[in-house]
Coordinates of C-alpha atoms in Angstrom, one line a residue:
X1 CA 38.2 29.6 13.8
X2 CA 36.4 32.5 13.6
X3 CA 32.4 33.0 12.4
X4 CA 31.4 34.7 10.0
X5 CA 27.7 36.3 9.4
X6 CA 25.6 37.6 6.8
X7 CA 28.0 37.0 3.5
X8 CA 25.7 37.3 0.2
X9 CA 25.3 35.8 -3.3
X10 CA 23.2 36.4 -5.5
X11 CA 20.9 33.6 -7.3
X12 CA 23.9 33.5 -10.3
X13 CA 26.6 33.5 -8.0
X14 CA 28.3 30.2 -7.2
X15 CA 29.0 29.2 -3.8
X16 CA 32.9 29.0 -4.9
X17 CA 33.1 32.5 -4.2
X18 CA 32.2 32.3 -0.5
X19 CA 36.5 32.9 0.3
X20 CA 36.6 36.0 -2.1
X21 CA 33.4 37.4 -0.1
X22 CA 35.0 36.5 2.8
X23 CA 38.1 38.5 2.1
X24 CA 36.5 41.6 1.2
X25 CA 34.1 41.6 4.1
X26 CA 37.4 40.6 6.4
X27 CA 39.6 43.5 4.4
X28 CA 41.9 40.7 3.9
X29 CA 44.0 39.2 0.8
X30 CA 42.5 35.6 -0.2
X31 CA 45.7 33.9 0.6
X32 CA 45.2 35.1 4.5
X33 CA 42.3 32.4 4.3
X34 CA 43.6 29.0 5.4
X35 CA 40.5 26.6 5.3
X36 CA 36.3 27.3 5.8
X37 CA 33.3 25.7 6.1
X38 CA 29.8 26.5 5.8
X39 CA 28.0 26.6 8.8
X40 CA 24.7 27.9 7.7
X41 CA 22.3 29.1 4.9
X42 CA 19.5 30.9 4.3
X43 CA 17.0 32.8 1.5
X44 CA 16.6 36.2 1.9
X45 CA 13.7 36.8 -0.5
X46 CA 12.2 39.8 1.3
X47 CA 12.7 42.2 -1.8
X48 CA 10.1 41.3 -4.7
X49 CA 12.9 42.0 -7.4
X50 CA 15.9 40.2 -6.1
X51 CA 16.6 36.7 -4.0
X52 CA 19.7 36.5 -2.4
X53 CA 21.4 33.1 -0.8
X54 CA 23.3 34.2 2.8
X55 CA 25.9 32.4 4.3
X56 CA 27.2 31.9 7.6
X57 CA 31.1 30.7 7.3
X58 CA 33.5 29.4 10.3
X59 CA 36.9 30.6 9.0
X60 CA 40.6 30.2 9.8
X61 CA 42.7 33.1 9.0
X62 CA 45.9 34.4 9.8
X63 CA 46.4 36.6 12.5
X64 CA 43.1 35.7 14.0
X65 CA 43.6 38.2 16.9
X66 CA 43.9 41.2 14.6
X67 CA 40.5 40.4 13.0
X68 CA 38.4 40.4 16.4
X69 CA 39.9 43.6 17.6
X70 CA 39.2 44.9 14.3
X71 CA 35.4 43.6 13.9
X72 CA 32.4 43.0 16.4
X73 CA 30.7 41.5 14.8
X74 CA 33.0 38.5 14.2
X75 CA 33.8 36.3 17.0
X76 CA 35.3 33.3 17.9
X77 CA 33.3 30.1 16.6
X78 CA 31.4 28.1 19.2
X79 CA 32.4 24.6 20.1
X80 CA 29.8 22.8 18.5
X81 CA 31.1 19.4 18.6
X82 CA 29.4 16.8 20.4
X83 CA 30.8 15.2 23.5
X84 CA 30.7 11.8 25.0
X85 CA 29.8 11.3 28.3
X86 CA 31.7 9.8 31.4
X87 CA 30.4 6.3 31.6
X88 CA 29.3 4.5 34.5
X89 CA 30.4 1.8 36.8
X90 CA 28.2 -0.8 37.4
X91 CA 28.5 -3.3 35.4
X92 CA 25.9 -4.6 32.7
X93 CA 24.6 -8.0 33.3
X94 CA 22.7 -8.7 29.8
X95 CA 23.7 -6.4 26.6
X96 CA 20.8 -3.7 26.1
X97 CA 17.9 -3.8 24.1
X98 CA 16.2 -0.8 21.3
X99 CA 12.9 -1.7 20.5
X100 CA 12.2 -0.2 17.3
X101 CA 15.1 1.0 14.4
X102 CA 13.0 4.4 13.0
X103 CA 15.6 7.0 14.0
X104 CA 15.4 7.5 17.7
X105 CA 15.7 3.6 17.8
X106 CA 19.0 3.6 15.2
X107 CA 20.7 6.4 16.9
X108 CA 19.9 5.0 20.3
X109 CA 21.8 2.1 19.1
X110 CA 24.4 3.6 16.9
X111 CA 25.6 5.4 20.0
X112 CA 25.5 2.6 22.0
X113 CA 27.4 1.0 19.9
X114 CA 30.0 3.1 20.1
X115 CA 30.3 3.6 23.2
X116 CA 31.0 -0.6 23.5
X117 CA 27.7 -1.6 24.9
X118 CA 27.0 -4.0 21.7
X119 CA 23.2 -3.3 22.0
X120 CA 20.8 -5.7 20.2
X121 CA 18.0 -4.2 17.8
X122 CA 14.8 -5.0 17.5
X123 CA 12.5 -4.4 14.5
X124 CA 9.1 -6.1 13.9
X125 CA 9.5 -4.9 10.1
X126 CA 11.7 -5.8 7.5
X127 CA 15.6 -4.5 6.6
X128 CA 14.9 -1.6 4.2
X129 CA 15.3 -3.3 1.2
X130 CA 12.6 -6.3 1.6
X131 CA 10.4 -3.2 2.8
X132 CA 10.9 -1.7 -0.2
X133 CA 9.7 -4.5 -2.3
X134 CA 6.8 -4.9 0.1
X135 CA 5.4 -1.3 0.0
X136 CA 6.0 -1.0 -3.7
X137 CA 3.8 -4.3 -4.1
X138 CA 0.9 -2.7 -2.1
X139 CA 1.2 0.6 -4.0
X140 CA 0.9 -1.6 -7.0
X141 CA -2.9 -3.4 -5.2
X142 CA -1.7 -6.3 -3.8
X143 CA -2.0 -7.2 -0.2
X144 CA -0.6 -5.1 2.7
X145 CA 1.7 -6.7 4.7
X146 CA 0.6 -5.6 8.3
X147 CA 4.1 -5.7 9.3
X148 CA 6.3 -4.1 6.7
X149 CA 5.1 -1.3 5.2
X150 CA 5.3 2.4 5.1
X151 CA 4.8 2.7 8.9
X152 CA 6.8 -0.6 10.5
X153 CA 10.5 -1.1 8.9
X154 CA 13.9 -0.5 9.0
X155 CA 14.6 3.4 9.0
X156 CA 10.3 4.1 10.8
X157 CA 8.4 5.9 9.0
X158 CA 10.9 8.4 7.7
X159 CA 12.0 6.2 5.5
X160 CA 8.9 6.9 3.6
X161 CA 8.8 10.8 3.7
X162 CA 10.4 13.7 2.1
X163 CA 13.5 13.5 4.9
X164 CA 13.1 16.8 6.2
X165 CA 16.0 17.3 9.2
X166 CA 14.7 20.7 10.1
X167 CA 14.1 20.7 13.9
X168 CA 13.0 23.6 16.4
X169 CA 15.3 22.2 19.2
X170 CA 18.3 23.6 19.9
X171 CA 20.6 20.9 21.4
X172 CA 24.4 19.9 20.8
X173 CA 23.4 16.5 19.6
X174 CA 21.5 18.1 16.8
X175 CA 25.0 18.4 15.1
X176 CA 25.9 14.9 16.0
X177 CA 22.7 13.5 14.4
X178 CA 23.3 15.4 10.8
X179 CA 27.4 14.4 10.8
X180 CA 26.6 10.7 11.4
X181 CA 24.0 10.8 8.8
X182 CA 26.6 12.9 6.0
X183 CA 29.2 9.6 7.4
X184 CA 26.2 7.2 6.3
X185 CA 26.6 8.9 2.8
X186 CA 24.0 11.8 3.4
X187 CA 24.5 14.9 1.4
X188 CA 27.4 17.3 3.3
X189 CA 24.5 20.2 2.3
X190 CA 22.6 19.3 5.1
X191 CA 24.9 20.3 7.7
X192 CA 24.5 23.7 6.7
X193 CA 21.2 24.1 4.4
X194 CA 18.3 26.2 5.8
X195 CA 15.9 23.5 5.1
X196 CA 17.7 20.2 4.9
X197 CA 16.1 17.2 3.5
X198 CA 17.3 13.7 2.0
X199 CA 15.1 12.7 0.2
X200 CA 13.4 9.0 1.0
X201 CA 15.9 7.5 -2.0
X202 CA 19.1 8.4 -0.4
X203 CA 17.1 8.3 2.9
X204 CA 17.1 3.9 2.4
X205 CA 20.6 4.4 1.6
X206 CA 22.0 5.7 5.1
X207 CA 19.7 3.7 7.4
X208 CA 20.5 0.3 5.7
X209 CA 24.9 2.2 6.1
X210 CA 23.8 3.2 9.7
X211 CA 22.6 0.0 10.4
X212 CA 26.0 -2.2 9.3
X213 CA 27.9 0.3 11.0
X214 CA 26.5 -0.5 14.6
X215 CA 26.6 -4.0 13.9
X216 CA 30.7 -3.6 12.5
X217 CA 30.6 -2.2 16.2
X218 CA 29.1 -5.9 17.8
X219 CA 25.8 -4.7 18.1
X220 CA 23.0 -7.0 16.6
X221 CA 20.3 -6.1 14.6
X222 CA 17.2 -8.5 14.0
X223 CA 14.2 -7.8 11.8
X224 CA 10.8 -9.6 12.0
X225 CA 10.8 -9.8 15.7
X226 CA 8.0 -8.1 17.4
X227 CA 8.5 -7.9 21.1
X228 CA 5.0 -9.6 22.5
X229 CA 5.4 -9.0 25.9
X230 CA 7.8 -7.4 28.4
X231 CA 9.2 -9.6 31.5
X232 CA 8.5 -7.6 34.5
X233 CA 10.0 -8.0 38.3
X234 CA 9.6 -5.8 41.5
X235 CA 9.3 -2.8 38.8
X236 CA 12.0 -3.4 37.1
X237 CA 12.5 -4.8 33.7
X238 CA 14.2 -8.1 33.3
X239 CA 13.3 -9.1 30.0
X240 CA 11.5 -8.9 26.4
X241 CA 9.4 -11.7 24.7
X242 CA 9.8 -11.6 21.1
X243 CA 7.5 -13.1 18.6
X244 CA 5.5 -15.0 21.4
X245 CA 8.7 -17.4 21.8
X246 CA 11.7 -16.0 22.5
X247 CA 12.6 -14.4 25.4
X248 CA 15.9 -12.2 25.9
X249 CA 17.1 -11.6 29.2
X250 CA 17.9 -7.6 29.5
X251 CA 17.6 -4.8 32.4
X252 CA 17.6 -1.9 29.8
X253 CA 15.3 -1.1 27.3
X254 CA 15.2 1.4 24.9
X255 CA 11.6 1.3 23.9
X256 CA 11.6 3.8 20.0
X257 CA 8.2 2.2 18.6
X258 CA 7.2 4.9 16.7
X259 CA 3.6 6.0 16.4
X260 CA 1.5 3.5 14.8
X261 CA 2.6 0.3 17.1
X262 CA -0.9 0.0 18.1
X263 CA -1.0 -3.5 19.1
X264 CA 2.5 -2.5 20.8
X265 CA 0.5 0.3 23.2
X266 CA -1.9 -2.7 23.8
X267 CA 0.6 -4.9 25.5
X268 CA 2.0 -2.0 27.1
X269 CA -1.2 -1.0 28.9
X270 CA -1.6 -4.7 29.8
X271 CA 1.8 -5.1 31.5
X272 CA 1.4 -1.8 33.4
X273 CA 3.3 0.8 31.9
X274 CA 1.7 4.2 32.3
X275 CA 0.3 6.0 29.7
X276 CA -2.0 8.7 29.0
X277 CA -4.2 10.1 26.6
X278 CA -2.1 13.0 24.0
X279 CA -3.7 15.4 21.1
X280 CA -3.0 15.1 18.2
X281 CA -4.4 15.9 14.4
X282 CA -5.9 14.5 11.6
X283 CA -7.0 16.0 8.1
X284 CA -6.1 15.3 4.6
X285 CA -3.5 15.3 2.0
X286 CA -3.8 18.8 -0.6
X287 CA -2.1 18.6 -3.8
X288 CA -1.2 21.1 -6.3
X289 CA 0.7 21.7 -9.2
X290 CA 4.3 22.5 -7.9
X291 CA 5.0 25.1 -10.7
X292 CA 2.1 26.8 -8.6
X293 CA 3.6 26.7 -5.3
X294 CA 7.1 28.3 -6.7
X295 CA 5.2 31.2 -8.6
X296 CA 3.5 32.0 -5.7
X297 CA 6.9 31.8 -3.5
X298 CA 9.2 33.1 -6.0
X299 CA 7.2 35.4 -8.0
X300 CA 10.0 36.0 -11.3
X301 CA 12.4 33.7 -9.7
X302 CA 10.1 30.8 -10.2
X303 CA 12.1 29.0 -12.4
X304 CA 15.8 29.3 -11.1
X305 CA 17.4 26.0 -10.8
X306 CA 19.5 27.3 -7.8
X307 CA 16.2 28.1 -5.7
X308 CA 14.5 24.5 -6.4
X309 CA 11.1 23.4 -5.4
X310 CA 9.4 26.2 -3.7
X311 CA 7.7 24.7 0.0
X312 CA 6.1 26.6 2.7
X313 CA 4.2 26.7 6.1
X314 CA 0.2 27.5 6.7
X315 CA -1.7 28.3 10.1
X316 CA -4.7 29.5 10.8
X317 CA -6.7 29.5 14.0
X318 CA -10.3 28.6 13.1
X319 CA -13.8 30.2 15.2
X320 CA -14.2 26.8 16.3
X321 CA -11.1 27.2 18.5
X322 CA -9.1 24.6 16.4
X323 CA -5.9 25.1 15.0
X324 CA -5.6 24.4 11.6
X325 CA -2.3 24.2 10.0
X326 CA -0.1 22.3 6.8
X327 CA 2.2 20.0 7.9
X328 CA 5.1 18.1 6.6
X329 CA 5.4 19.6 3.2
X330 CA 6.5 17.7 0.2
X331 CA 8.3 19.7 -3.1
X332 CA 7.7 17.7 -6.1
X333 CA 6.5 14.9 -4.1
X334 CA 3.9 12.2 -4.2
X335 CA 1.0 11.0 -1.7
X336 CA 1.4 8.1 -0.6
X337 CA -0.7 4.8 1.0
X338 CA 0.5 4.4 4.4
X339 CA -1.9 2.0 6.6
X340 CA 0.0 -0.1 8.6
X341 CA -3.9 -2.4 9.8
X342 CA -5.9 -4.1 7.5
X343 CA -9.0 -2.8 5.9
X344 CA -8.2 1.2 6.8
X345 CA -6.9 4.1 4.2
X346 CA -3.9 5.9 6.0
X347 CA -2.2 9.0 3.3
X348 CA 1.6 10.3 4.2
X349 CA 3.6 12.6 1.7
X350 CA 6.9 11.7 0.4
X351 CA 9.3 13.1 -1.8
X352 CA 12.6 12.2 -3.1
X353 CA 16.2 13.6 -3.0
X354 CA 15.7 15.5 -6.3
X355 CA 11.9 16.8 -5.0
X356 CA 11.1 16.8 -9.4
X357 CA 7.4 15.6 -9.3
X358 CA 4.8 17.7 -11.2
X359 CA 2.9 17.9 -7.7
X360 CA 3.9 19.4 -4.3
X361 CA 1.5 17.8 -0.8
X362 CA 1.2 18.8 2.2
X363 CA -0.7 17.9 5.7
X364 CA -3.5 19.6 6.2
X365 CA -4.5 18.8 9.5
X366 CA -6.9 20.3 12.5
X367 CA -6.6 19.9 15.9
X368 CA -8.1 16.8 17.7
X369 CA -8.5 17.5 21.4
X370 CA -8.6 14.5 23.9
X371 CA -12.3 15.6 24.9
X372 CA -12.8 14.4 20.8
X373 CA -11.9 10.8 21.7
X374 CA -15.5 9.4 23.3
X375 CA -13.7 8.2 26.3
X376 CA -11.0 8.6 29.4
X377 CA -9.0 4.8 28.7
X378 CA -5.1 5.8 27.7
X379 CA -6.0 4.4 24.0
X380 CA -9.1 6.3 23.1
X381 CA -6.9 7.9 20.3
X382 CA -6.4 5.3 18.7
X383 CA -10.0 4.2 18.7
X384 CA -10.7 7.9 17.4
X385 CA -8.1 7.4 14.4
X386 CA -8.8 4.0 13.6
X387 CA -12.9 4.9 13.0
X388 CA -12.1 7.6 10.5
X389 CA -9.4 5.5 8.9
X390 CA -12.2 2.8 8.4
X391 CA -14.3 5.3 7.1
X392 CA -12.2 5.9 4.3
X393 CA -11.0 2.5 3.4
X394 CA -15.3 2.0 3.1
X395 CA -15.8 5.4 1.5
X396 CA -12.5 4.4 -1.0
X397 CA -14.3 1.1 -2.1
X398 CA -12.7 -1.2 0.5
X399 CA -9.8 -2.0 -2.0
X400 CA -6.9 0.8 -0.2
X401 CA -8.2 3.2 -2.9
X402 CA -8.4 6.5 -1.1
X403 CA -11.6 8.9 -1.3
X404 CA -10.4 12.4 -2.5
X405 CA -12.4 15.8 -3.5
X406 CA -11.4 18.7 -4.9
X407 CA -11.4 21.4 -3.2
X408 CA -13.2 24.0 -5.3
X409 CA -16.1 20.9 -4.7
X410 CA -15.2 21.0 -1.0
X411 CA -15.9 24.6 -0.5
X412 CA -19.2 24.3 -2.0
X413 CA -20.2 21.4 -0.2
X414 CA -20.6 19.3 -3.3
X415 CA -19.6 15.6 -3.8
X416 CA -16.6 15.3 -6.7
X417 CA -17.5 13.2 -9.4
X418 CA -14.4 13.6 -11.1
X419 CA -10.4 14.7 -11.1
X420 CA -9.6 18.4 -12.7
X421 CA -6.0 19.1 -13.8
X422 CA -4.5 18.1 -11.1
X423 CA -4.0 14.8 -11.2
X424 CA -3.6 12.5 -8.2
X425 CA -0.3 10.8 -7.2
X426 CA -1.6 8.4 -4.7
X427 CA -1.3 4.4 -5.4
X428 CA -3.0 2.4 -6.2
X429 CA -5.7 4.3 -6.9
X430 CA -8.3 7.6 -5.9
X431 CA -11.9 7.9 -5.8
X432 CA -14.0 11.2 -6.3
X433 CA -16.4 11.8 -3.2
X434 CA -17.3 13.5 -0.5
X435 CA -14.7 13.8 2.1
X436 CA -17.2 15.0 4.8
X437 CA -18.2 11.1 5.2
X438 CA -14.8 10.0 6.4
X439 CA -13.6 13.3 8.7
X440 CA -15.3 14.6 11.9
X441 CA -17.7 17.3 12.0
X442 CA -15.2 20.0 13.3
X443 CA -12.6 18.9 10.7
X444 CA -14.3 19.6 7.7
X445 CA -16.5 23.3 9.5
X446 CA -12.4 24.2 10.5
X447 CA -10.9 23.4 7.0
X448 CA -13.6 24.9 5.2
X449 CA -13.0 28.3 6.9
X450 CA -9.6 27.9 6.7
X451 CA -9.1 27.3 3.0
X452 CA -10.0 30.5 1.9
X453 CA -7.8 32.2 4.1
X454 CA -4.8 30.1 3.5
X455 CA -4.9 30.8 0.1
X456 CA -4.9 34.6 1.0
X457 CA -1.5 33.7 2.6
X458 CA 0.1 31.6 -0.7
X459 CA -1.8 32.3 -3.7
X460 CA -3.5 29.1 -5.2
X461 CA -3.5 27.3 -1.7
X462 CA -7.7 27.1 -2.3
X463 CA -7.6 26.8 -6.7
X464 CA -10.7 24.9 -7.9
X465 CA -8.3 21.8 -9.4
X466 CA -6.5 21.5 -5.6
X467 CA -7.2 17.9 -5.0
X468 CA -7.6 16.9 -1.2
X469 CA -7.0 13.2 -0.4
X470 CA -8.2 11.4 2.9
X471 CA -7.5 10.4 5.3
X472 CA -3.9 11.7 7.3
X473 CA -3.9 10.5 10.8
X474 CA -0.8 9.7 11.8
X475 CA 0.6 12.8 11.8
X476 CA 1.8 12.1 16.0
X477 CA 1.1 9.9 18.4
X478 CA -2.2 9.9 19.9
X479 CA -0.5 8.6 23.1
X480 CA 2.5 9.5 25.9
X481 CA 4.2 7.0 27.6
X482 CA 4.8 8.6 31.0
X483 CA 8.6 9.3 32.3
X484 CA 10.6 10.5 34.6
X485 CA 12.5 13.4 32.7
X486 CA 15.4 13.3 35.0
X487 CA 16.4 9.4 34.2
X488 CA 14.5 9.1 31.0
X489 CA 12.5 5.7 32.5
X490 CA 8.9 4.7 32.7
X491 CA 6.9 6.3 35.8
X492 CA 5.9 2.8 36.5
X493 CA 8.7 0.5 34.9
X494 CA 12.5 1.1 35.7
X495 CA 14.7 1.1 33.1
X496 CA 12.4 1.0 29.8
X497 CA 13.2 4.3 28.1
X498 CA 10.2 5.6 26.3
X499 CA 11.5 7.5 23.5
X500 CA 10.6 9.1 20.1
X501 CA 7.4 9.4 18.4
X502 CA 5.7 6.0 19.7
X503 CA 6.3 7.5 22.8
X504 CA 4.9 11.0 22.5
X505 CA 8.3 12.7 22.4
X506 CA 9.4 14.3 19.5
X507 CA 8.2 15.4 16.1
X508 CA 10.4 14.3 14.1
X509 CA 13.3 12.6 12.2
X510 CA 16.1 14.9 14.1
X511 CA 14.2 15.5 17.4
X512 CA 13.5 11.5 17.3
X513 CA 17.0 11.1 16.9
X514 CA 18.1 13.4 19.3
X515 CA 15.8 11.8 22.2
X516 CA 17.3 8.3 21.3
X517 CA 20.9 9.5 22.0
X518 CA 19.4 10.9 25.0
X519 CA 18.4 7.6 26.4
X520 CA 21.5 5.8 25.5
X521 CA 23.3 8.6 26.9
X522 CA 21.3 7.2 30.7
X523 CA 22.4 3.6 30.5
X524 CA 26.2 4.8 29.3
X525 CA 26.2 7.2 32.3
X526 CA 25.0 4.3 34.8
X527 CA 27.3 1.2 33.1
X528 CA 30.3 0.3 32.4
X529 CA 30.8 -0.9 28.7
X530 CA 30.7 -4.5 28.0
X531 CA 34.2 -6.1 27.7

């Protein structure tokens, strides 16, 4: 096939026309066109008075060798398929083990799986669908359960997010991530879309399809079992401990924990993995109306049903030398209650596939140095997060109600005693205050200068009725478990694979992903499959 670049539509122009484009561009008759496929697209919205949708196409046509003489610009497509690796041959004496099933923990698996290693997963949450239940009866104010909520579960965290794919990497197994998640009945958009996304509907759908599919493949897949302790010989693993009881024999782990296994980091540190301190950032939730965020955006095109919710992307470098900056945007989306320990107020965005919520949310977060933490031990950032998240479970009314402000109130350093027009999509509940009682001192100097001049950047970013919900801390991990890059292991534990987010690795669903395949992609190279 050959590629394609730079064919147009306009907003009003279906995408069924791509192959008459095609043939113009090509100087070609239609029927010359055997078969294409998107590869890409993108919004060129540069010009104030028109938006236009631009497509990158992999084509087969006839007489293939005419058309690159003729054009060059056009060239042969690039092999983007992803390739399995030689495996090894030693042989495996006890099946693998993925601690964790967020995605660098599923895809770990999935490709394991296979590849005819039969891996066995463990999750300390619940299968998607009791998570569900469980979250949805917190959001409603009854108790959290520690360990199944929005942070511990079947699919991580993502599960509970607007299911953004976009990544910054550029690796081969980006493709392979994106086509096993379109298999797991993903939208086929997203293998092409500018900014793809799922949705965290669909999103429960293809973790709970990924999930039967690696263990139609004999792998094994166990929820509720927490691994307590790791079994530890000569520097080398031999084994996990799950649930204080059970112990399975293994000399491979894949260790996807995500970011939030706090009491997971704990054993770690005990058992003499090496970690270190990481940075990290923490802030609050802003909300505004999302008919706001597309006027601003789109300007006219505001309301075209082709262009969608409107999103975007804020930075701003503060005089305090922090970097403050929106983070993990959510169209038509919802805040949501994501504390994962009793007794503190975690917030986390999420939207659906559909993104049709009267409010967009976004991350805004400032930079937390590890000079911020108060102390040199590995877990100082998670002492750090967990005061603040204290803080505003106390300043919330200790009942998971979070403390919010708005943000024309915020700028003038003035308590809110009530909500303006933007009303507040966090469960169960808000409560007007004074956010300045549950943030550090440099977080709310660095967002207060930066509001302003975000809203400079997107009009309405700072509008009076903006309503800022606290507290978002768990925006990375404030940890790195240290490994050797070359074989993917623990500097201090052979053959754990730190991986993911828990381990400090990736940012997120894709890049989580793609560091889980990465890790299985060690143990394939070194073993031979199970028979």
């Amino acid at each position: 096939m050959i590629r394609i670049n730079e064919i147009k539509l306009s907003l009003d122009e279906d995408i069924e026309k791509i192959p008459e484009k095609i043939s113009k561009k090509l100087r070609i008759k239609p029927e010359e066109i055997l078969k294409y496929q998107i590869y890409r697209e993108s919004i060129d919205a540069r010009k104030r008075d028109q938006i236009n949708l631009v497509y990158t196409a992999d084509v087969a046509v006839k007489n293939e060798g005419k058309i690159l003489e003729r054009y060059r610009d056009v060239a042969k497509t690039p092999d983007f398929r992803y390739k399995d690796i030689p495996h090894g041959d030693k042989t495996l004496n006890h099946r693998p083990v993925v601690i964790g099933t967020g995605p660098a923990g599923l895809f770990a698996g999935l490709i394991l799986a296979q590849r005819g290693y039969k891996p066995i997963l463990l999750e300390r949450g619940q299968d998607v669908d009791t998570r569900t239940e469980d979250v949805k009866n917190f959001w409603q104010g009854k108790e959290l359960n520690a360990e199944s909520n929005v942070q511990f579960g079947e699919g991580g965290a993502g599960t509970f997010s607007d299911g953004k794919l976009t990544t910054r990497i550029k690796d081969i197994r980006v493709r392979k991530v994106l086509e096993e998640l379109v298999d797991a009945r993903s939208p086929e958009e997203i293998l092409y879309s500018y900014k793809p996304h799922i949705g965290t509907d669909i999103l429960k759908t293809v973790v709970r399809n990924i999930r039967n599919k690696i263990i139609e493949l004999d792998g094994e897949v166990q929820f509720g079992s927490k691994v307590t302790n790791l079994y530890i010989e000569n520097g080398r693993i031999t084994g996990v401990e799950v649930n204080d009881t059970e112990r399975i024999e293994t000399n491979e782990v894949i260790l996807a924990i995500g970011h939030s296994a706090r009491d997971t980091y704990e054993m770690l540190y005990t058992s003499g993995v090496k970690i270190r301190q990481k940075p990290f950032s923490i802030g609050v939730r802003i909300e505004h109306p999302q008919e706001i965020i597309n006027q601003s955006q789109y300007k006219a095109f505001a309301e075209h049903p082709r262009l969608g919710a409107a999103d975007y992307r804020l930075t701003y470098q503060g005089k305090n030398g922090r970097a403050v900056y929106t983070f993990c945007m959510c169209p038509g989306g919802m805040v949501v209650a994501a504390a994962s320990e009793r007794n503190t107020v975690v917030t986390n965005g999420m939207s659906e596939y559909a993104r049709d919520q009267e409010n967009a949310n976004s991350a805004l977060l400032v930079q937390v140095n590890t000079e911020d933490f108060g102390g040199d031990h590995p877990l100082a950032g998670v002492d750090f997060q967990r005061k603040w998240e204290e803080a505003a479970f106390v300043l919330g009314g200790k009942d998971y109600h979070a403390p919010c402000q708005r943000v024309g109130d915020f700028l003038n350093n003035r308590p809110s005693t009530e909500i303006g027009h933007v009303k507040p999509s966090y469960l169960p509940g808000v409560i007007p205050t004074d956010l300045s009682r549950c943030l550090p001192d440099f977080v709310i100097e660095a967002m207060r200068e930066a509001l302003p001049a975000l809203d400079r950047k997107l009009k309405g970013f700072a509008m009076e009725d903006a309503l800022m919900t606290g507290v978002e801390t768990r925006s990375s991990a404030p940890i790195r478990i240290e490994r050797d890059e070359e074989t993917m292991e623990s500097l201090t534990v052979k053959g754990l694979y730190p991986v993911g987010e828990g381990g400090g690795y990736a940012g997120g669903i894709v890049s989580a992903a793609v560091d889980g395949i990465k890790a299985a992609e060690k143990i394939i190279g070194r073993y031979k499959p199970i028979r």
